Short mmCIF file of C-alpha atoms in Angstrom, two decimals:
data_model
loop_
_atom_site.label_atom_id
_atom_site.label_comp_id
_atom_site.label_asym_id
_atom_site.label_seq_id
_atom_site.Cartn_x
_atom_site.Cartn_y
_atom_site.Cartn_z
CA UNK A 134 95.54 87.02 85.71
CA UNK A 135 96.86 83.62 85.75
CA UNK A 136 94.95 80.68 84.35
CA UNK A 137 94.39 77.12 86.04
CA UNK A 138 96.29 74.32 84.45
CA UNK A 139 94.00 72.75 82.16
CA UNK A 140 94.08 69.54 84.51
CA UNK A 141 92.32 71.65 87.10
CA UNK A 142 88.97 71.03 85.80
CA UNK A 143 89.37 67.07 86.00
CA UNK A 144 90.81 67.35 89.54
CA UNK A 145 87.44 69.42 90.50
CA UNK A 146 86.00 65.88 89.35
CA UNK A 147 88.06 63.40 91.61
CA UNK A 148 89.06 62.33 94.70
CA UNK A 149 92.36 64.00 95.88
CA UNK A 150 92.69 61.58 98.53
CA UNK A 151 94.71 63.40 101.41
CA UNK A 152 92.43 62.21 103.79
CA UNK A 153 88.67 60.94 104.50
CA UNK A 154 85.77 63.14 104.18
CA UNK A 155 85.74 64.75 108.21
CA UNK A 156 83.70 63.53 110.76
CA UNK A 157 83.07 66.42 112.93
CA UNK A 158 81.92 68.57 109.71
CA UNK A 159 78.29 70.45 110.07
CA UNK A 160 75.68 69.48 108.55
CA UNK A 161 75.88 70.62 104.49
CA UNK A 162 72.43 72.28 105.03
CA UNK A 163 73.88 74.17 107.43
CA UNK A 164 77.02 75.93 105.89
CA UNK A 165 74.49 78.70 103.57
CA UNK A 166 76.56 81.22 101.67
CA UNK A 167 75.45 83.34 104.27
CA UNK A 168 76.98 81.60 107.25
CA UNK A 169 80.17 81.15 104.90
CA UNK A 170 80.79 84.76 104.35
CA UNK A 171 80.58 85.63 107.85
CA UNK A 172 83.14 82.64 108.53
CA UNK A 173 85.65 83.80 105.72
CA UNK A 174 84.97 87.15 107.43
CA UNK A 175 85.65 86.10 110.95
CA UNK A 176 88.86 84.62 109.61
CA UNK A 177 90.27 87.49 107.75
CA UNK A 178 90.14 89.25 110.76
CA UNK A 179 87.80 91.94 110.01
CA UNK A 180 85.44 91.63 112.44
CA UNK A 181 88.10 93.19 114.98
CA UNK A 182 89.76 90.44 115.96
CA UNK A 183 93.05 91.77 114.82
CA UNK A 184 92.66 95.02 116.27
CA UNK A 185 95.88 96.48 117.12
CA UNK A 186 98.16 93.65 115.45
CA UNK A 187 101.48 94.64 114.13
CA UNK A 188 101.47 94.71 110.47
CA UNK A 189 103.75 91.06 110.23
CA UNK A 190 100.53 89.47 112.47
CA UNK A 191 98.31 90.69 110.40
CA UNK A 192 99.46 89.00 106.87
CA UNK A 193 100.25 85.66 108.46
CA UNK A 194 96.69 85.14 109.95
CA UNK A 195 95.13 86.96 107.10
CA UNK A 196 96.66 86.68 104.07
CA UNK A 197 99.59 88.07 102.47
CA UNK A 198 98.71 91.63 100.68
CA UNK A 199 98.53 91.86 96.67
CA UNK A 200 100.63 94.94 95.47
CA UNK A 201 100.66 96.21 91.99
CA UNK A 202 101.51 99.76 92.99
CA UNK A 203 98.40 100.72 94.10
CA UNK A 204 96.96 100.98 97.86
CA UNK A 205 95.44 98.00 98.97
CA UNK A 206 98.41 96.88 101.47
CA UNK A 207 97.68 100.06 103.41
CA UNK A 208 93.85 99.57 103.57
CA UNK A 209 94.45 95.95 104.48
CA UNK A 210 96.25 97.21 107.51
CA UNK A 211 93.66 100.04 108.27
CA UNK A 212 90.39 97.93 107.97
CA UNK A 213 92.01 94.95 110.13
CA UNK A 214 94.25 96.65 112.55
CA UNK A 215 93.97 100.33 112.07
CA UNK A 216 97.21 100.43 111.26
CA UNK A 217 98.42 104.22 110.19
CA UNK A 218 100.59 104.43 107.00
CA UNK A 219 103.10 106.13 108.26
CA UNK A 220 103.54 103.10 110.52
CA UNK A 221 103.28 100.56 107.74
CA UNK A 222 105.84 102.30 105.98
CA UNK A 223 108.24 102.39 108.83
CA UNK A 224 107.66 98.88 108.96
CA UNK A 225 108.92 98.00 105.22
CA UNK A 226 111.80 100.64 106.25
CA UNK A 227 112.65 97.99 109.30
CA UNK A 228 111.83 95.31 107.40
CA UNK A 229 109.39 94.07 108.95
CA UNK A 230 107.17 93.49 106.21
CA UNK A 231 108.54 93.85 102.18
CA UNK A 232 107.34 93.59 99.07
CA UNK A 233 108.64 90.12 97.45
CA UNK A 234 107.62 88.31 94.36
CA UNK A 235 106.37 85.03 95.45
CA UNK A 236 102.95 82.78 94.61
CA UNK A 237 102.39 82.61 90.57
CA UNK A 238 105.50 85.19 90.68
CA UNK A 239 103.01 87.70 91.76
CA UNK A 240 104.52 90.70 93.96
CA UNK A 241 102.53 90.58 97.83
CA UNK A 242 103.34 92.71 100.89
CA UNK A 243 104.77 89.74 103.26
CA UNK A 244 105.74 89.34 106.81
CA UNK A 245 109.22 88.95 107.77
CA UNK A 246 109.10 85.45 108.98
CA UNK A 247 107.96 84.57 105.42
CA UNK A 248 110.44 86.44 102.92
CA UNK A 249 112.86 83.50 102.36
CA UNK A 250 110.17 80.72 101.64
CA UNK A 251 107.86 82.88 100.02
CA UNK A 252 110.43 83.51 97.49
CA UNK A 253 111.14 80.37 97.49
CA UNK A 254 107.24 79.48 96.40
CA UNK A 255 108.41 82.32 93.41
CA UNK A 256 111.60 81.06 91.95
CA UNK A 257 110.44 79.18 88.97
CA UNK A 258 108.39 82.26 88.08
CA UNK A 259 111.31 84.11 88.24
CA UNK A 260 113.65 81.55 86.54
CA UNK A 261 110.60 81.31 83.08
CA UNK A 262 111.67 84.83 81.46
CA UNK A 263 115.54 83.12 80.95
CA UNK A 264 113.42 80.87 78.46
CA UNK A 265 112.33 83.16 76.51
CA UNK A 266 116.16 85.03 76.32
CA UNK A 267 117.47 81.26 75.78
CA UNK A 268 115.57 81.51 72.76
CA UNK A 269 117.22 84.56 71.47
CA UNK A 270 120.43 83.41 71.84
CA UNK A 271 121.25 84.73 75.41
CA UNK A 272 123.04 81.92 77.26
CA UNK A 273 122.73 81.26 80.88
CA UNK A 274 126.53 82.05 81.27
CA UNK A 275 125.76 85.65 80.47
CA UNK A 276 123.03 86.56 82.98
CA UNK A 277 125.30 84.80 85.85
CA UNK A 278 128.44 87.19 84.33
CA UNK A 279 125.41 90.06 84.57
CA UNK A 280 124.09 88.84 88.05
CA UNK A 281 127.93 89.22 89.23
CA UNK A 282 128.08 92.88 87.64
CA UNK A 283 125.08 94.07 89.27
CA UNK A 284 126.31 92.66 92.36
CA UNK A 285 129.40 94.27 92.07
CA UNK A 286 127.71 97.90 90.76
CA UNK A 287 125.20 98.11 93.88
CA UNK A 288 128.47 97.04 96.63
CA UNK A 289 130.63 100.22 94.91
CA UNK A 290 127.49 102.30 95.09
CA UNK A 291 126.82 101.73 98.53
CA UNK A 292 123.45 103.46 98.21
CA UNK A 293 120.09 101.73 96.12
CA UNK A 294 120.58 102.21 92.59
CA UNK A 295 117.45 102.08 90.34
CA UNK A 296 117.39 100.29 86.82
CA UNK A 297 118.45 103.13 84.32
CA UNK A 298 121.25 104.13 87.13
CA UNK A 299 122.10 100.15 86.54
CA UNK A 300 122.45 100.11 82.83
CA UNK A 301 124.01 103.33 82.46
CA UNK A 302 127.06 101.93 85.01
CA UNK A 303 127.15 98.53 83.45
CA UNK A 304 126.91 99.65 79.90
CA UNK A 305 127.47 96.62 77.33
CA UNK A 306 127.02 94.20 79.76
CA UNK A 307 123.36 94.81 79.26
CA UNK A 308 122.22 93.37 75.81
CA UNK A 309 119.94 95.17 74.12
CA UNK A 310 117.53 92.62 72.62
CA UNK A 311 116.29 94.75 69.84
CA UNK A 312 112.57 94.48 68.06
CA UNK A 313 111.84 90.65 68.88
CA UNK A 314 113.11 90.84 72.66
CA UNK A 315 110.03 94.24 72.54
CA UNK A 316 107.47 91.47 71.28
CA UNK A 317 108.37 89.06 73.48
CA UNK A 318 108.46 91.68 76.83
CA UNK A 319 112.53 91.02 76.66
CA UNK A 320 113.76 94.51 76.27
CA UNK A 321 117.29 94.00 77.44
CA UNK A 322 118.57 91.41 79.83
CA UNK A 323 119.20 93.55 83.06
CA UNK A 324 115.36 92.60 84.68
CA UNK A 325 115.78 88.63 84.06
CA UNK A 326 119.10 89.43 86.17
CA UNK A 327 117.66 91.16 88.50
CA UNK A 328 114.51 89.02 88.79
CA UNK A 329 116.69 86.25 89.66
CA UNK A 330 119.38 88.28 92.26
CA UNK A 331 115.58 88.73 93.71
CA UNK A 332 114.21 85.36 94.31
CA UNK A 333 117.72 84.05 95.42
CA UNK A 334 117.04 87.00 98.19
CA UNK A 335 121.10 88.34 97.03
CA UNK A 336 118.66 91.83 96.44
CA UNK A 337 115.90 93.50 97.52
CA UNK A 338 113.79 96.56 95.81
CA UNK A 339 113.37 99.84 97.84
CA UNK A 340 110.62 101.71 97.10
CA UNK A 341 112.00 104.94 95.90
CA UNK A 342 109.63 107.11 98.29
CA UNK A 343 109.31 104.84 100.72
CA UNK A 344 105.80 104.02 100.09
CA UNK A 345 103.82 100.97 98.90
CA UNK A 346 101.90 102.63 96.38
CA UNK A 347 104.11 103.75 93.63
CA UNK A 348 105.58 101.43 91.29
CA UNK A 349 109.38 103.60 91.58
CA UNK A 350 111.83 101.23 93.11
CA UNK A 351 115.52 101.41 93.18
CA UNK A 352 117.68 98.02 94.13
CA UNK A 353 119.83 96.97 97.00
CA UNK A 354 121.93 94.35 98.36
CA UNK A 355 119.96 91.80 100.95
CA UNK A 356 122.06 88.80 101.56
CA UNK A 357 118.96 86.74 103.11
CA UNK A 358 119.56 83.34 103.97
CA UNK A 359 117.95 80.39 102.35
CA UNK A 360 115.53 78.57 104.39
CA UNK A 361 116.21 74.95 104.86
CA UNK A 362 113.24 73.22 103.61
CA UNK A 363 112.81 71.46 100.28
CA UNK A 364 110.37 72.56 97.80
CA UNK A 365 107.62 70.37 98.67
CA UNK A 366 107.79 71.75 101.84
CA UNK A 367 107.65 75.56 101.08
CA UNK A 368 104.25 74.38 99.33
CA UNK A 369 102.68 72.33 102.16
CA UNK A 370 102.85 75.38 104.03
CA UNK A 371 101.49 77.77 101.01
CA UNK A 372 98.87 75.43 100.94
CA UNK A 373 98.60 74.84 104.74
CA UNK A 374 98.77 79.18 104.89
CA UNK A 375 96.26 79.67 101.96
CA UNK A 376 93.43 77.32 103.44
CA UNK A 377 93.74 79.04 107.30
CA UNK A 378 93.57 82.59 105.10
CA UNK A 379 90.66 81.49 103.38
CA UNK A 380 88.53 79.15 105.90
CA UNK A 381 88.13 76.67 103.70
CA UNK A 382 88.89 76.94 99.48
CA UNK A 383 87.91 74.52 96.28
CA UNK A 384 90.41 72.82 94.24
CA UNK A 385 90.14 75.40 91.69
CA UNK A 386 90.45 78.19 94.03
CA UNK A 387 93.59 76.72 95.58
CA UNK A 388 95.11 75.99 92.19
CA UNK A 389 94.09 79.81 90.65
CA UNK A 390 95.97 81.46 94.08
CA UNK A 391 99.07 79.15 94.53
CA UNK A 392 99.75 78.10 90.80
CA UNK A 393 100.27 74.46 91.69
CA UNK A 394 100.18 71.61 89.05
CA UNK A 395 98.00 69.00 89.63
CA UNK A 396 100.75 66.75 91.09
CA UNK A 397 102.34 69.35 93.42
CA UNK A 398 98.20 70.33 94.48
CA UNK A 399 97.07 66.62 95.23
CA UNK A 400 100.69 66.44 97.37
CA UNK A 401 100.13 69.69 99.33
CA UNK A 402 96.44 69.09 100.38
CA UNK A 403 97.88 65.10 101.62
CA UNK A 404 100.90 66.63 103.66
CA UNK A 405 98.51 69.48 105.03
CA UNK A 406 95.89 66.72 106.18
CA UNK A 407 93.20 68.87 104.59
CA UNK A 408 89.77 67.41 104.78
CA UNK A 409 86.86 67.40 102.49
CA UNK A 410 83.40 69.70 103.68
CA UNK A 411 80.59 69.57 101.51
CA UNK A 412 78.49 73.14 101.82
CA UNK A 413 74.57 73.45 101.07
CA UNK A 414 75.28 74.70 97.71
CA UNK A 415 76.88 71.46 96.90
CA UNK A 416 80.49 72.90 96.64
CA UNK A 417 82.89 71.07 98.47
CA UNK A 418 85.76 73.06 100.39
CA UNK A 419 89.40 71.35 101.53
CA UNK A 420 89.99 73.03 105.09
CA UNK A 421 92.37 72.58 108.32
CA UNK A 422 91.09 69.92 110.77
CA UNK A 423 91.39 72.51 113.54
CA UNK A 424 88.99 74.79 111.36
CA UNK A 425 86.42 72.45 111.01
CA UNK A 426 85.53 72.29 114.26
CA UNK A 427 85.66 75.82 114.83
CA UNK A 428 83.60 76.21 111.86
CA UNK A 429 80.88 73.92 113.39
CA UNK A 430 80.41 76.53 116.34
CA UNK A 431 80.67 79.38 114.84
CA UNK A 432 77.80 81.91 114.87
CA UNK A 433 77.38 84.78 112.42
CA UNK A 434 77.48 88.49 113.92
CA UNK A 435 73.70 89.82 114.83
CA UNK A 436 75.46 93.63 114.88
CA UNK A 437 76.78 95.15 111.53
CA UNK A 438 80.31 95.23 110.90
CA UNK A 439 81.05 97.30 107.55
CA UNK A 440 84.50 97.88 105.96
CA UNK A 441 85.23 99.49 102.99
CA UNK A 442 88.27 96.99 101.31
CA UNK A 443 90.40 96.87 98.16
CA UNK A 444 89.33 95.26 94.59
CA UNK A 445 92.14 93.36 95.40
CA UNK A 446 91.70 92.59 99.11
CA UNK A 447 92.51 88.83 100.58
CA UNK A 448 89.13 88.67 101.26
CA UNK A 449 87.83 88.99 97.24
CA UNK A 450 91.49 88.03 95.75
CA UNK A 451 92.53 84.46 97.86
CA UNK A 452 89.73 82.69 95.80
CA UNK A 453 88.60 85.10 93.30
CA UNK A 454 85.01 84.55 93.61
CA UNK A 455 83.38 87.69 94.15
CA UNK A 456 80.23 86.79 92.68
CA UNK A 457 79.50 84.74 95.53
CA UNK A 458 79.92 87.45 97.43
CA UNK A 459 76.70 88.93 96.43
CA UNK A 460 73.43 88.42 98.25
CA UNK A 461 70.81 86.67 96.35
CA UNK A 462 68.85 89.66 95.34
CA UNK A 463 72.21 91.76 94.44
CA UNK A 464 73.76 89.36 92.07
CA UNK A 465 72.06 91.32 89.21
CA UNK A 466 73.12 94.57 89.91
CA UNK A 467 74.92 96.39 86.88
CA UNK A 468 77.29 98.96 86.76
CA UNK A 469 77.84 100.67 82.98
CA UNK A 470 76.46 97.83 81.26
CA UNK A 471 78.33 94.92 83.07
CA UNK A 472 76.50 92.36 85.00
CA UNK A 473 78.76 92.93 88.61
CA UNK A 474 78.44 89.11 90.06
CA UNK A 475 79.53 87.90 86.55
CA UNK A 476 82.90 89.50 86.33
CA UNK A 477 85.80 87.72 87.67
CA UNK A 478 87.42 90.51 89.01
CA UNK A 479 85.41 93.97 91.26
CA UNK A 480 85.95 96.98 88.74
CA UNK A 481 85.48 99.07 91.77
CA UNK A 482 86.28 98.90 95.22
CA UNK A 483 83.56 96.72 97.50
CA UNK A 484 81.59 97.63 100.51
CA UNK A 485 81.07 94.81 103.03
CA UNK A 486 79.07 93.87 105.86
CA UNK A 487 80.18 91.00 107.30
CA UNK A 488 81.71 89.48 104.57
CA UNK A 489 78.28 90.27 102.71
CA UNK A 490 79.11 93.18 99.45
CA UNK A 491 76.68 95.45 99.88
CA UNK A 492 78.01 98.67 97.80
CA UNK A 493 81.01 99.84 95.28
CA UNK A 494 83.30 102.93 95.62
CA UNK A 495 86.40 104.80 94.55
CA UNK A 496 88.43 107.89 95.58
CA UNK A 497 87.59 110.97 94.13
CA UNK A 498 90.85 113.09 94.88
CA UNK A 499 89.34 116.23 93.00
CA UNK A 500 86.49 116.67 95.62
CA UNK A 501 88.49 114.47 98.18
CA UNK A 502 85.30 112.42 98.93
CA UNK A 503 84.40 108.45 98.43
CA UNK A 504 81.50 108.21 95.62
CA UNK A 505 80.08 105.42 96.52
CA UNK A 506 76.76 103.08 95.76
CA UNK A 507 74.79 101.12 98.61
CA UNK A 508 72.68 98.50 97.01
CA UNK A 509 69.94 98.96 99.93
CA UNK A 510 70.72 102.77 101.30
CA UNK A 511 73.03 103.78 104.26
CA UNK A 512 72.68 102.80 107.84
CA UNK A 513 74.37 105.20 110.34
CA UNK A 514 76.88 102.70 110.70
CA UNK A 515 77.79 102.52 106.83
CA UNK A 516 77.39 106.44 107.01
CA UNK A 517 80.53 106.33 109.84
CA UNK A 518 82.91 103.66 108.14
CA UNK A 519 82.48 105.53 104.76
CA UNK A 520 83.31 109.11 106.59
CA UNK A 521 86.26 106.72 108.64
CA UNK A 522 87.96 105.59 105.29
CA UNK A 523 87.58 109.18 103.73
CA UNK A 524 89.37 110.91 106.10
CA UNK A 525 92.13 109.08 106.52
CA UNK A 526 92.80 108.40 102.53
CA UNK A 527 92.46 112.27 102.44
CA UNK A 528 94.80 112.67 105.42
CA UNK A 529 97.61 109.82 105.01
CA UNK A 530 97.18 108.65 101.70
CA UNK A 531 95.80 111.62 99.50
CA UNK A 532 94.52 109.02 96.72
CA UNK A 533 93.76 106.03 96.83
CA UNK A 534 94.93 103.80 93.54
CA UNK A 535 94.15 100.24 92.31
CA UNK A 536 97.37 99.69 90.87
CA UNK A 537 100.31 101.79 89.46
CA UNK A 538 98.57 103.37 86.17
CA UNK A 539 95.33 104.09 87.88
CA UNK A 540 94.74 107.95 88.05
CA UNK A 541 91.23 110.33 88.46
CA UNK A 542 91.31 110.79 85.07
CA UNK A 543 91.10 107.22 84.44
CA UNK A 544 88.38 106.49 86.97
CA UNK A 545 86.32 109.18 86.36
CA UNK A 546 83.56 107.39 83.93
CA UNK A 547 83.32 104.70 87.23
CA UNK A 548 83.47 107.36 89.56
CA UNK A 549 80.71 109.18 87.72
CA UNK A 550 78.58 106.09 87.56
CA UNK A 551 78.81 105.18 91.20
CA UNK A 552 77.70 108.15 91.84
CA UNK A 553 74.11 108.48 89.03
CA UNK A 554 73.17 104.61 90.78
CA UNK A 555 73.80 106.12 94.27
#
C-alpha cells in the first residue's frame, strides 16, 4: 500500500484554509459513527439507490473500482446495481468502462467519461520507473525509440499482442537489464514503455479472456485524446470525486487515496470549496457544500439492508479505515490470532448492514458455498443475501478471488477459520 507523505501528519494539525468551518453543519453530537456509516452507506449507493444503473453510473457516483486481478469490480456492480457479469464484461468489450492505471498509479475499473483525466491523475506514477532505468544507464532517448517500436509492432499486428509476443517481435530493442534491473523490479525495459504508451492513452490492455479477474492482458492501440485541462485541474476534480464517493473524508484519508503532496492537497480542497465538519468523535471531515446539507437531514434506515462486499470495496478502500467500521462491541473480535479492527486492511471479505460490518467470508469453490462468520447470528435477511451472493459467484463467476495470486489453496486456513468461529 502506499504511504502518506510524511507532511501528512502536520497537515492533520492545521488549518487548510479552503474555506470557513460551514454554517449549516449538524450538530457534532449528532454525527455518531453510527449515523456516519449509514451516510457513507447511503452514498455508495448500496442501499438501492443505484438499482439498475449502467455500470459507467455506477463508478462515477460511487467510486471508481480497485482491480488487482481479483473480483471485486464485478461484486461492486452486483451489490449496487445487480449488474450480471456477463454484462460488465460486455461493457469493458464496448468500452464503456476499462481498466486504467490512475490515482497513486493504482489500476481501477473506470467509467468512460473518466479514462483520459484519470490517467492523467496517473502519469507521474507511470513516468517514476524511467528513474530507476535512468540510473542504470537507460536514456530517455531509448524508451521513446522503444515506445515508437511497440507502436509500430501492435499497427503490423493488427490484433492485441501480449508482452512475450512483444519482445519476441522487437528483439534487441528490448534491453535486458540483467541482475540489478531484477533487484530493482527493472527486468527489461519493454513495461516502462509500455507503462508510458498507457498513461499517454496511445494503448490500452485487453484482458486476454475478456474478464476482469485475471491478471492475462495482451496490448492494443487506443489513440484517446488528451483532455484539455491542466493538472491542477484533473486533481480538483479527484478531490471534488473522492469527497462525493466518500461523504465526507480526513486529511489523511484524502492524502492515503489520491497520493497528493501537501501543496497539491491544501490546493484541491480550496478549488473544491470543501468545508470543515467536526463529528462527535472529534474527527473532523472536509465534504461538498451540497453534502452538508443533505447530511443534516439524513435519517439512518430502520429496515436491514445487508450486502456481502469486497476486502477491497469503495466502501472499506476510499479511506481505509475499516476499524471504524466495527460496532463498539465488535471491535475486539479476532480471527487466527489478529485483532480484526486493528488491521489496516479486511483479511477476509466483510458483511455489512448498513454500512455497519457485521460478519467475514470467502468463497469456497471446492464445496461451492460462502463460509462465513456473523458476529451476532443470522437474520432471515442475512440468511437471503448470503444464499443471493452464492449463487451467482457459483453461476457467473465460479470463484471469487481477492487479487490475481489468490487461490483455495491459499485461503483455505481463513476459510477454515471462518468457518470454527461461525
Amino acid at each position: 500500500m502506499t504511504t502518506l507523505p510524511t507532511s501528512a501528519a502536520v497537515l492533520t494539525q492545521q488549518a487548510v484554509t479552503p474555506k470557513a468551518l460551514s454554517q449549516d453543519a449538524p450538530d457534532p453530537q449528532v454525527l455518531t459513527p453510527e449515523l456516519l456509516r449509514a451516510w457513507v452507506w447511503h452514498k455508495q449507493g448500496l442501499d438501492g439507490t443505484l438499482q439498475g444503473a449502467d455500470a459507467a453510473d455506477v463508478f462515477s457516483r460511487a467510486g471508481w473500482a480497485r482491480s488487482v486481478g481479483g473480483a471485486n469490480p464485478y461484486l461492486t456492480l452486483f451489490a449496487r446495481a445487480g449488474t450480471s457479469r456477463a454484462q460488465a464484461d460486455a461493457d469493458v468489450l464496448s468500452l464503456k468502462i476499462h481498466e486504467l492505471p490512475t490515482a497513486r498509479g493504482c489500476t481501477y475499473v473506470l467509467g468512460q467519461d473518466d479514462f483520459a483525466w484519470g490517467l492523467q491523475i496517473g502519469r507521474d506514477a507511470a513516468v517514476a520507473p524511467f528513474r530507476v532505468l535512468a540510473r542504470m544507464g537507460v536514456e530517455r532517448g531509448e524508451i521513446t525509440l522503444l515506445e515508437e517500436e511497440i507502436l509500430h509492432a501492435l499497427a503490423e499486428a493488427g490484433n492485441p499482442l501480449d508482452p512475450k509476443q512483444l519482445k519476441d517481435l522487437l528483439g534487441d530493442s528490448v534491453r535486458n537489464l540483467g541482475e540489478e534491473g531484477k533487484k530493482k523490479g527493472a527486468a527489461t525495459t519493454l513495461p516502462t514503455a509500455l507503462g508510458l504508451l498507457q498513461a499517454d492513452g496511445r494503448i490500452r490492455r485487453v484482458p486476454a479472456n475478456g474478464r476482469l479477474d485475471q491478471q492475462r492482458y495482451a496490448y492494443t492501440l487506443w489513440g484517446l485524446p488528451p483532455t484539455a485541462m491542466d493538472d491542477d485541474a484533473a486533481r480538483s476534480l479527484l478531490m471534488q470525486r473522492y469527497l462525493g464517493w466518500t461523504g465526507g473524508a480526513t486529511v489523511k484519508q484524502s492524502q492515503w487515496f489520491t497520493g497528493f503532496t501537501l501543496a497539491h492537497t491544501k490546493a484541491a480542497l480550496a478549488a473544491t470549496g470543501a468545508v470543515e465538519v467536526p463529528t462527535a468523535s472529534g474527527e473532523v471531515l472536509w465534504m461538498m457544500p451540497d453534502d452538508v446539507g443533505r447530511l443534516a437531514s439524513f435519517e439512518a434506515p430502520a429496515e436491514e439492508q445487508i450486502q456481502l462486499l469486497a476486502g477491497t470495496d469503495s466502501l472499506v478502500l476510499l479511506r481505509r479505515n475499516s476499524g471504524e467500521l466495527f460496532a463498539e462491541q465488535d471491535r475486539g473480535k479476532q480471527l487466527l490470532g489478529s485483532t480484526l479492527a486493528l488491521q489496516a486492511d479486511l483479511p477476509d471479505h466483510p458483511i455489512f448492514d448498513r454500512g455497519r460490518i457485521i460478519g467475514l467470508w470467502q468463497y469456497d469453490p471446492g464445496k461451492s458455498r460462502i463460509a462465513y462468520w456473523l458476529f451476532a447470528g443470522a437474520t432471515p435477511a442475512v440468511s437471503r443475501r448470503i444464499a443471493e451472493v452464492e449463487a451467482w459467484i457459483r453461476d457467473e463467476l465460479g470463484d471469487f478471488r481477492s487479487f490475481s495470486l489468490d487461490s483455495p489453496a491459499s485461503r483455505q486456513d481463513r476459510i477454515d477459520a471462518l468457518d470454527a468461529a461461525g
